[in-house]
Coordinates of C-alpha atoms in Angstrom, one line a residue:
Chain A
K1 CA -7.0 60.3 -66.0
Q2 CA -3.6 58.3 -64.5
E3 CA -4.0 54.9 -63.2
V4 CA -1.1 53.8 -61.5
T5 CA -0.8 49.8 -60.7
Q6 CA 1.3 47.4 -58.3
I7 CA 1.0 43.5 -58.9
P8 CA 1.4 41.5 -57.1
A9 CA -0.6 42.7 -54.2
A10 CA 1.0 41.0 -51.3
L11 CA 4.8 39.4 -51.4
S12 CA 6.3 36.9 -49.1
V13 CA 10.0 35.6 -49.4
P14 CA 12.6 34.1 -47.3
E15 CA 15.0 36.3 -46.0
G16 CA 19.3 36.8 -48.6
E17 CA 16.4 36.2 -51.8
N18 CA 16.6 39.3 -54.4
L19 CA 13.2 40.7 -55.0
V20 CA 11.3 42.8 -58.2
L21 CA 8.6 45.0 -57.3
N22 CA 6.9 46.1 -60.0
C23 CA 4.9 49.1 -60.9
S24 CA 2.6 50.3 -64.1
F25 CA 1.2 53.8 -65.5
T26 CA -0.9 54.6 -67.8
D27 CA -0.1 58.3 -69.2
S28 CA 3.8 58.3 -69.8
A29 CA 3.7 62.4 -69.7
I30 CA 5.5 62.2 -65.9
Y31 CA 7.4 64.5 -64.0
N32 CA 9.1 61.8 -62.0
L33 CA 8.5 58.7 -60.3
Q34 CA 8.6 58.1 -56.6
W35 CA 9.1 54.9 -54.2
F36 CA 8.0 55.2 -50.5
R37 CA 7.4 52.3 -48.2
Q38 CA 5.0 52.8 -45.6
D39 CA 5.2 50.5 -42.1
P40 CA 2.0 49.6 -40.5
G41 CA 0.9 52.8 -38.2
K42 CA 3.2 55.2 -39.9
G43 CA 3.2 57.0 -42.8
L44 CA 4.7 56.9 -46.2
T45 CA 9.3 57.2 -46.0
S46 CA 10.1 58.0 -49.7
L47 CA 13.1 55.9 -50.9
L48 CA 14.2 56.6 -54.5
L49 CA 13.0 59.6 -56.6
I50 CA 13.6 59.1 -60.6
Q51 CA 13.3 62.2 -62.8
S52 CA 12.0 61.5 -66.3
S53 CA 15.3 61.9 -67.8
Q54 CA 16.6 59.6 -65.7
R55 CA 16.7 55.5 -66.2
E56 CA 17.3 54.8 -62.7
Q57 CA 18.4 55.4 -59.1
T58 CA 20.3 53.4 -56.9
S59 CA 20.4 54.0 -52.6
G60 CA 22.0 51.3 -51.0
R61 CA 20.6 47.3 -51.3
L62 CA 17.7 49.6 -53.7
N63 CA 17.6 50.2 -57.3
A64 CA 14.9 51.7 -58.8
S65 CA 14.3 51.8 -62.5
L66 CA 12.3 53.9 -65.6
D67 CA 10.9 52.7 -68.4
K68 CA 8.4 56.1 -69.8
S69 CA 8.1 54.9 -72.7
S70 CA 6.4 51.6 -71.8
G71 CA 4.9 53.2 -68.6
R72 CA 6.7 50.5 -66.2
S73 CA 9.3 51.0 -63.2
T74 CA 10.6 48.5 -61.0
L75 CA 11.6 48.2 -57.6
Y76 CA 15.2 45.6 -57.2
I77 CA 16.1 44.9 -53.7
A78 CA 19.2 42.6 -53.1
A79 CA 19.7 40.8 -50.2
S80 CA 16.1 41.3 -48.4
Q81 CA 16.0 41.5 -44.5
P82 CA 13.4 40.8 -42.2
G83 CA 13.3 44.6 -42.1
D84 CA 12.6 45.4 -45.3
S85 CA 9.0 44.1 -44.4
A86 CA 6.4 46.8 -45.5
T87 CA 4.3 48.0 -48.1
Y88 CA 5.6 49.5 -50.9
L89 CA 3.8 52.6 -53.0
C90 CA 5.3 53.7 -56.3
A91 CA 3.8 57.4 -57.3
V92 CA 4.2 59.7 -60.0
Q93 CA 3.9 63.1 -60.4
R94 CA 1.9 64.4 -63.4
G95 CA 3.8 67.2 -65.0
A96 CA 6.3 70.3 -64.8
G97 CA 3.9 73.0 -62.8
S98 CA 2.1 70.1 -60.7
Y99 CA 2.5 68.9 -57.8
Q100 CA 0.4 66.3 -58.0
L101 CA 0.8 62.4 -56.9
T102 CA -1.1 59.6 -58.0
F103 CA -0.8 57.0 -55.9
G104 CA -0.5 52.9 -57.0
K105 CA -2.0 50.8 -53.9
G106 CA 1.0 49.1 -52.6
T107 CA 2.5 45.5 -52.6
K108 CA 2.4 44.6 -48.9
L109 CA 6.2 42.6 -48.5
S110 CA 7.0 39.4 -45.9
V111 CA 10.3 38.8 -45.3
I112 CA 10.7 35.5 -43.8
P113 CA 13.6 34.7 -41.0
Chain B
D1 CA 15.4 67.6 -37.3
A2 CA 11.7 66.9 -36.8
G3 CA 9.9 65.9 -39.6
V4 CA 6.0 66.4 -40.5
I5 CA 4.1 66.3 -36.8
Q6 CA 0.4 65.8 -37.2
S7 CA -1.6 65.6 -34.2
P8 CA -4.0 64.3 -33.2
R9 CA -2.9 60.6 -33.6
H10 CA -6.2 59.0 -33.4
E11 CA -9.6 60.9 -33.5
V12 CA -13.3 59.3 -32.3
T13 CA -15.8 61.7 -32.6
E14 CA -19.5 61.0 -33.2
M15 CA -21.3 61.7 -36.6
G16 CA -22.6 65.0 -37.1
Q17 CA -19.2 66.8 -34.9
E18 CA -16.8 69.0 -36.1
V19 CA -13.5 67.4 -36.9
T20 CA -10.0 69.4 -37.3
L21 CA -7.1 68.1 -38.3
R22 CA -3.7 70.2 -37.4
C23 CA -0.3 69.9 -39.6
K24 CA 3.4 71.3 -39.5
P25 CA 5.1 70.9 -41.9
I26 CA 8.8 70.5 -41.9
S27 CA 10.7 74.1 -41.6
G28 CA 11.4 75.4 -45.0
H29 CA 9.6 73.6 -47.1
N30 CA 7.0 75.9 -49.5
S31 CA 4.3 72.9 -50.1
L32 CA 2.2 70.7 -48.0
F33 CA -1.0 68.5 -49.1
W34 CA -2.9 66.6 -47.8
Y35 CA -3.9 62.8 -48.4
R36 CA -6.7 60.5 -47.0
Q37 CA -5.8 56.7 -47.0
T38 CA -8.4 53.8 -46.7
M39 CA -8.3 50.2 -47.9
M40 CA -10.7 50.7 -51.2
R41 CA -9.1 53.9 -52.6
G42 CA -5.9 53.5 -51.5
L43 CA -3.8 57.1 -50.7
E44 CA -6.2 60.2 -52.3
L45 CA -4.8 63.3 -53.1
L46 CA -7.2 65.9 -51.4
I47 CA -5.8 69.2 -51.3
Y48 CA -1.9 70.9 -51.8
F49 CA -0.5 74.5 -50.7
N50 CA 2.4 76.5 -52.6
N51 CA 4.0 79.1 -50.7
N52 CA -0.2 79.1 -48.2
V53 CA -1.6 79.0 -51.4
P54 CA -4.3 76.6 -52.0
I55 CA -2.9 75.1 -55.5
D56 CA -5.3 71.8 -56.5
D57 CA -8.6 71.2 -54.3
S58 CA -9.9 69.1 -56.8
G59 CA -9.6 66.0 -54.4
M60 CA -11.7 67.4 -52.0
P61 CA -15.1 65.3 -51.7
E62 CA -17.3 67.6 -51.1
D63 CA -18.3 71.0 -49.2
R64 CA -18.0 69.7 -45.5
F65 CA -14.5 69.6 -46.0
S66 CA -12.3 72.7 -45.7
A67 CA -8.3 73.1 -45.6
K68 CA -6.9 76.2 -44.3
M69 CA -2.6 76.8 -44.1
P70 CA -2.6 80.7 -42.4
N71 CA 0.9 81.0 -42.2
A72 CA 4.0 78.5 -43.4
S73 CA 4.0 76.4 -40.4
F74 CA 0.6 75.2 -39.5
S75 CA -2.2 74.3 -41.5
T76 CA -5.6 72.5 -40.6
L77 CA -8.2 70.1 -42.4
K78 CA -12.0 70.5 -41.0
I79 CA -14.5 68.8 -41.8
Q80 CA -17.8 70.1 -40.2
P81 CA -20.4 68.0 -40.1
S82 CA -18.5 64.5 -40.2
E83 CA -19.9 61.1 -41.9
P84 CA -18.9 57.8 -41.1
R85 CA -18.2 57.4 -44.8
D86 CA -15.3 59.8 -43.3
S87 CA -13.2 57.5 -41.6
A88 CA -10.3 57.0 -43.0
V89 CA -6.1 57.5 -42.0
Y90 CA -5.4 62.0 -42.8
F91 CA -1.4 62.3 -43.7
C92 CA -0.1 65.6 -44.1
A93 CA 3.5 65.8 -46.0
S94 CA 5.5 68.6 -47.1
S95 CA 8.2 69.5 -49.7
G96 CA 11.2 71.4 -50.6
G97 CA 10.7 71.8 -54.2
Q98 CA 8.8 70.3 -57.5
N99 CA 11.3 67.9 -58.2
Q100 CA 12.1 67.1 -53.9
P101 CA 10.4 63.8 -52.4
Q102 CA 7.5 64.3 -50.2
H103 CA 7.8 63.6 -46.6
F104 CA 4.7 62.2 -44.8
G105 CA 3.4 62.9 -41.3
D106 CA 2.4 59.7 -39.2
G107 CA -1.1 60.5 -40.2
T108 CA -4.2 60.8 -38.0
R109 CA -6.6 57.6 -37.9
L110 CA -10.3 59.3 -38.1
S111 CA -13.5 57.0 -36.5
I112 CA -17.1 58.5 -37.5
L113 CA -19.6 56.5 -35.1

Protein backbone atom coordinates (compact mmCIF):
# COMPACT_ATOMS: atom_id res chain seq x y z
CA LYS A 1 0.00 0.00 0.00
CA GLN A 2 1.38 3.40 -1.00
CA GLU A 3 2.25 5.71 1.86
CA VAL A 4 3.16 9.37 1.46
CA THR A 5 5.06 11.23 4.18
CA GLN A 6 5.74 14.94 4.50
CA ILE A 7 8.29 16.24 6.97
CA PRO A 8 8.21 18.60 8.77
CA ALA A 9 4.54 18.92 9.68
CA ALA A 10 5.03 22.64 10.22
CA LEU A 11 7.64 25.20 9.20
CA SER A 12 8.08 28.87 10.05
CA VAL A 13 10.45 31.10 8.07
CA PRO A 14 11.13 34.83 7.76
CA GLU A 15 9.95 36.62 4.64
CA GLY A 16 12.39 36.51 1.74
CA GLU A 17 13.94 33.19 2.64
CA ASN A 18 14.20 30.34 0.14
CA LEU A 19 12.79 27.07 1.44
CA VAL A 20 12.32 23.42 0.58
CA LEU A 21 9.39 21.17 1.45
CA ASN A 22 9.91 17.43 1.37
CA CYS A 23 7.71 14.54 0.29
CA SER A 24 8.55 10.84 0.28
CA PHE A 25 6.57 7.86 -0.99
CA THR A 26 7.04 4.13 -0.46
CA ASP A 27 6.09 2.70 -3.88
CA SER A 28 8.11 4.12 -6.77
CA ALA A 29 5.65 2.81 -9.38
CA ILE A 30 3.78 6.09 -9.74
CA TYR A 31 2.12 7.75 -12.71
CA ASN A 32 2.62 11.30 -11.54
CA LEU A 33 3.16 13.41 -8.44
CA GLN A 34 1.21 16.55 -7.66
CA TRP A 35 1.77 19.41 -5.24
CA PHE A 36 -1.23 21.27 -3.85
CA ARG A 37 -1.75 24.27 -1.63
CA GLN A 38 -4.59 24.49 0.90
CA ASP A 39 -5.62 27.74 2.56
CA PRO A 40 -7.69 27.63 5.78
CA GLY A 41 -11.33 26.80 5.12
CA LYS A 42 -10.67 26.25 1.44
CA GLY A 43 -10.18 23.38 -0.95
CA LEU A 44 -6.91 22.37 -2.53
CA THR A 45 -5.32 24.35 -5.34
CA SER A 46 -3.09 22.47 -7.76
CA LEU A 47 0.40 23.99 -7.99
CA LEU A 48 2.51 21.60 -10.05
CA LEU A 49 2.12 18.17 -11.64
CA ILE A 50 5.22 16.14 -12.48
CA GLN A 51 4.78 13.17 -14.75
CA SER A 52 6.75 10.03 -13.88
CA SER A 53 9.03 10.58 -16.89
CA GLN A 54 9.94 14.11 -15.78
CA ARG A 55 12.51 15.28 -13.27
CA GLU A 56 11.11 18.71 -12.44
CA GLN A 57 8.47 21.33 -13.12
CA THR A 58 8.59 25.07 -12.56
CA SER A 59 5.93 27.71 -12.11
CA GLY A 60 7.01 31.19 -11.15
CA ARG A 61 8.82 31.04 -7.80
CA LEU A 62 7.97 27.35 -7.37
CA ASN A 63 10.09 24.43 -8.52
CA ALA A 64 9.21 20.81 -7.88
CA SER A 65 11.59 17.92 -8.42
CA LEU A 66 10.95 14.20 -8.59
CA ASP A 67 13.33 11.30 -7.95
CA LYS A 68 11.23 8.19 -8.51
CA SER A 69 13.97 5.69 -7.72
CA SER A 70 14.48 7.11 -4.25
CA GLY A 71 10.80 7.85 -3.70
CA ARG A 72 11.29 11.57 -3.08
CA SER A 73 10.03 14.91 -4.25
CA THR A 74 10.84 18.43 -3.14
CA LEU A 75 9.00 21.70 -3.57
CA TYR A 76 11.33 24.70 -3.64
CA ILE A 77 9.86 28.13 -2.94
CA ALA A 78 12.09 31.08 -3.78
CA ALA A 79 11.94 34.44 -2.01
CA SER A 80 9.07 33.46 0.26
CA GLN A 81 6.25 35.94 0.94
CA PRO A 82 3.58 36.11 3.67
CA GLY A 83 1.02 35.17 1.02
CA ASP A 84 2.76 31.82 0.66
CA SER A 85 1.55 30.87 4.13
CA ALA A 86 -0.65 27.80 3.70
CA THR A 87 -0.56 24.02 4.02
CA TYR A 88 1.25 22.28 1.17
CA LEU A 89 0.30 18.71 0.29
CA CYS A 90 1.88 16.29 -2.11
CA ALA A 91 0.01 13.42 -3.70
CA VAL A 92 1.01 10.51 -5.91
CA GLN A 93 -1.14 8.95 -8.58
CA ARG A 94 -0.98 5.19 -8.47
CA GLY A 95 -0.58 4.21 -12.09
CA ALA A 96 -1.94 4.31 -15.59
CA GLY A 97 -5.62 3.42 -15.51
CA SER A 98 -6.10 4.58 -11.95
CA TYR A 99 -6.99 8.14 -11.05
CA GLN A 100 -6.55 7.56 -7.34
CA LEU A 101 -4.33 10.02 -5.50
CA THR A 102 -2.65 9.15 -2.20
CA PHE A 103 -1.97 12.27 -0.16
CA GLY A 104 0.54 13.17 2.48
CA LYS A 105 -0.72 15.00 5.55
CA GLY A 106 0.91 18.23 4.49
CA THR A 107 3.40 20.78 5.74
CA LYS A 108 1.94 23.91 7.29
CA LEU A 109 4.08 26.86 6.20
CA SER A 110 4.12 30.21 7.97
CA VAL A 111 6.08 33.05 6.39
CA ILE A 112 6.70 35.78 8.95
CA PRO A 113 6.79 39.40 7.68
CA ASP B 1 -15.00 30.10 -15.45
CA ALA B 2 -16.67 28.58 -12.39
CA GLY B 3 -14.72 26.03 -10.45
CA VAL B 4 -16.09 22.99 -8.66
CA ILE B 5 -19.17 24.01 -6.69
CA GLN B 6 -20.20 22.24 -3.51
CA SER B 7 -23.23 22.70 -1.32
CA PRO B 8 -23.92 23.21 1.45
CA ARG B 9 -20.72 24.79 2.81
CA HIS B 10 -21.63 23.84 6.33
CA GLU B 11 -24.02 21.23 7.69
CA VAL B 12 -24.86 20.57 11.31
CA THR B 13 -27.30 17.80 12.04
CA GLU B 14 -28.17 15.26 14.68
CA MET B 15 -27.04 11.69 14.74
CA GLY B 16 -29.29 9.39 12.77
CA GLN B 17 -30.37 11.99 10.23
CA GLU B 18 -29.79 11.64 6.51
CA VAL B 19 -27.20 13.97 5.03
CA THR B 20 -26.85 14.78 1.34
CA LEU B 21 -23.83 16.61 -0.04
CA ARG B 22 -23.88 18.02 -3.57
CA CYS B 23 -21.27 18.74 -6.19
CA LYS B 24 -21.18 20.36 -9.59
CA PRO B 25 -17.92 19.60 -11.42
CA ILE B 26 -16.17 21.86 -13.89
CA SER B 27 -17.89 21.69 -17.26
CA GLY B 28 -16.08 19.33 -19.62
CA HIS B 29 -14.33 17.37 -16.89
CA ASN B 30 -15.05 13.64 -17.16
CA SER B 31 -13.79 12.50 -13.76
CA LEU B 32 -15.24 13.31 -10.36
CA PHE B 33 -13.85 12.48 -6.93
CA TRP B 34 -15.24 12.56 -3.37
CA TYR B 35 -12.71 12.96 -0.53
CA ARG B 36 -12.96 13.21 3.24
CA GLN B 37 -10.47 15.20 5.30
CA THR B 38 -9.91 14.81 9.04
CA MET B 39 -7.06 15.82 11.31
CA MET B 40 -6.35 12.22 12.22
CA ARG B 41 -6.45 10.57 8.81
CA GLY B 42 -5.73 13.45 6.44
CA LEU B 43 -7.31 13.42 2.98
CA GLU B 44 -8.86 10.13 1.90
CA LEU B 45 -10.48 9.21 -1.41
CA LEU B 46 -13.97 7.83 -0.90
CA ILE B 47 -15.08 7.17 -4.48
CA TYR B 48 -14.44 8.37 -7.99
CA PHE B 49 -16.46 8.40 -11.21
CA ASN B 50 -15.30 8.38 -14.79
CA ASN B 51 -17.86 9.44 -17.40
CA ASN B 52 -20.56 9.23 -14.69
CA VAL B 53 -19.72 5.59 -13.86
CA PRO B 54 -18.37 4.68 -10.40
CA ILE B 55 -14.90 3.21 -10.91
CA ASP B 56 -13.50 2.70 -7.42
CA ASP B 57 -15.57 2.89 -4.25
CA SER B 58 -13.15 0.99 -2.04
CA GLY B 59 -12.70 4.07 0.12
CA MET B 60 -16.36 4.29 1.08
CA PRO B 61 -16.27 3.47 4.79
CA GLU B 62 -19.59 1.67 5.22
CA ASP B 63 -22.89 0.87 3.62
CA ARG B 64 -24.24 4.02 5.25
CA PHE B 65 -22.38 5.96 2.55
CA SER B 66 -23.57 6.09 -1.05
CA ALA B 67 -22.72 8.27 -4.03
CA LYS B 68 -24.43 8.90 -7.34
CA MET B 69 -23.66 10.78 -10.52
CA PRO B 70 -26.86 10.92 -12.57
CA ASN B 71 -25.33 13.18 -15.21
CA ALA B 72 -22.07 14.87 -16.13
CA SER B 73 -22.85 18.02 -14.16
CA PHE B 74 -24.06 16.73 -10.81
CA SER B 75 -23.11 14.28 -8.07
CA THR B 76 -24.32 13.54 -4.56
CA LEU B 77 -22.78 11.87 -1.54
CA LYS B 78 -25.34 10.59 0.94
CA ILE B 79 -24.89 9.38 4.51
CA GLN B 80 -27.81 7.54 6.06
CA PRO B 81 -27.95 7.25 9.02
CA SER B 82 -25.26 9.73 10.04
CA GLU B 83 -23.01 9.21 13.08
CA PRO B 84 -20.76 11.61 15.05
CA ARG B 85 -17.63 9.92 13.62
CA ASP B 86 -18.71 11.05 10.15
CA SER B 87 -17.89 14.64 11.14
CA ALA B 88 -15.25 15.88 8.71
CA VAL B 89 -14.75 18.14 5.72
CA TYR B 90 -15.93 16.51 2.51
CA PHE B 91 -14.39 17.64 -0.75
CA CYS B 92 -15.44 17.10 -4.32
CA ALA B 93 -12.89 17.39 -7.13
CA SER B 94 -12.98 17.01 -10.90
CA SER B 95 -10.39 16.40 -13.57
CA GLY B 96 -10.22 16.61 -17.34
CA GLY B 97 -8.00 13.58 -17.82
CA GLN B 98 -5.73 11.06 -16.19
CA ASN B 99 -2.62 13.22 -16.37
CA GLN B 100 -4.45 16.43 -15.55
CA PRO B 101 -4.55 18.06 -12.12
CA GLN B 102 -7.61 17.65 -9.95
CA HIS B 103 -9.59 20.80 -9.17
CA PHE B 104 -11.19 20.93 -5.75
CA GLY B 105 -14.30 22.62 -4.44
CA ASP B 106 -14.23 24.53 -1.15
CA GLY B 107 -15.71 21.56 0.72
CA THR B 108 -18.64 20.88 3.03
CA ARG B 109 -17.86 21.03 6.74
CA LEU B 110 -20.11 18.39 8.30
CA SER B 111 -20.80 18.17 12.00
CA ILE B 112 -22.91 15.33 13.38
CA LEU B 113 -24.05 15.95 16.95
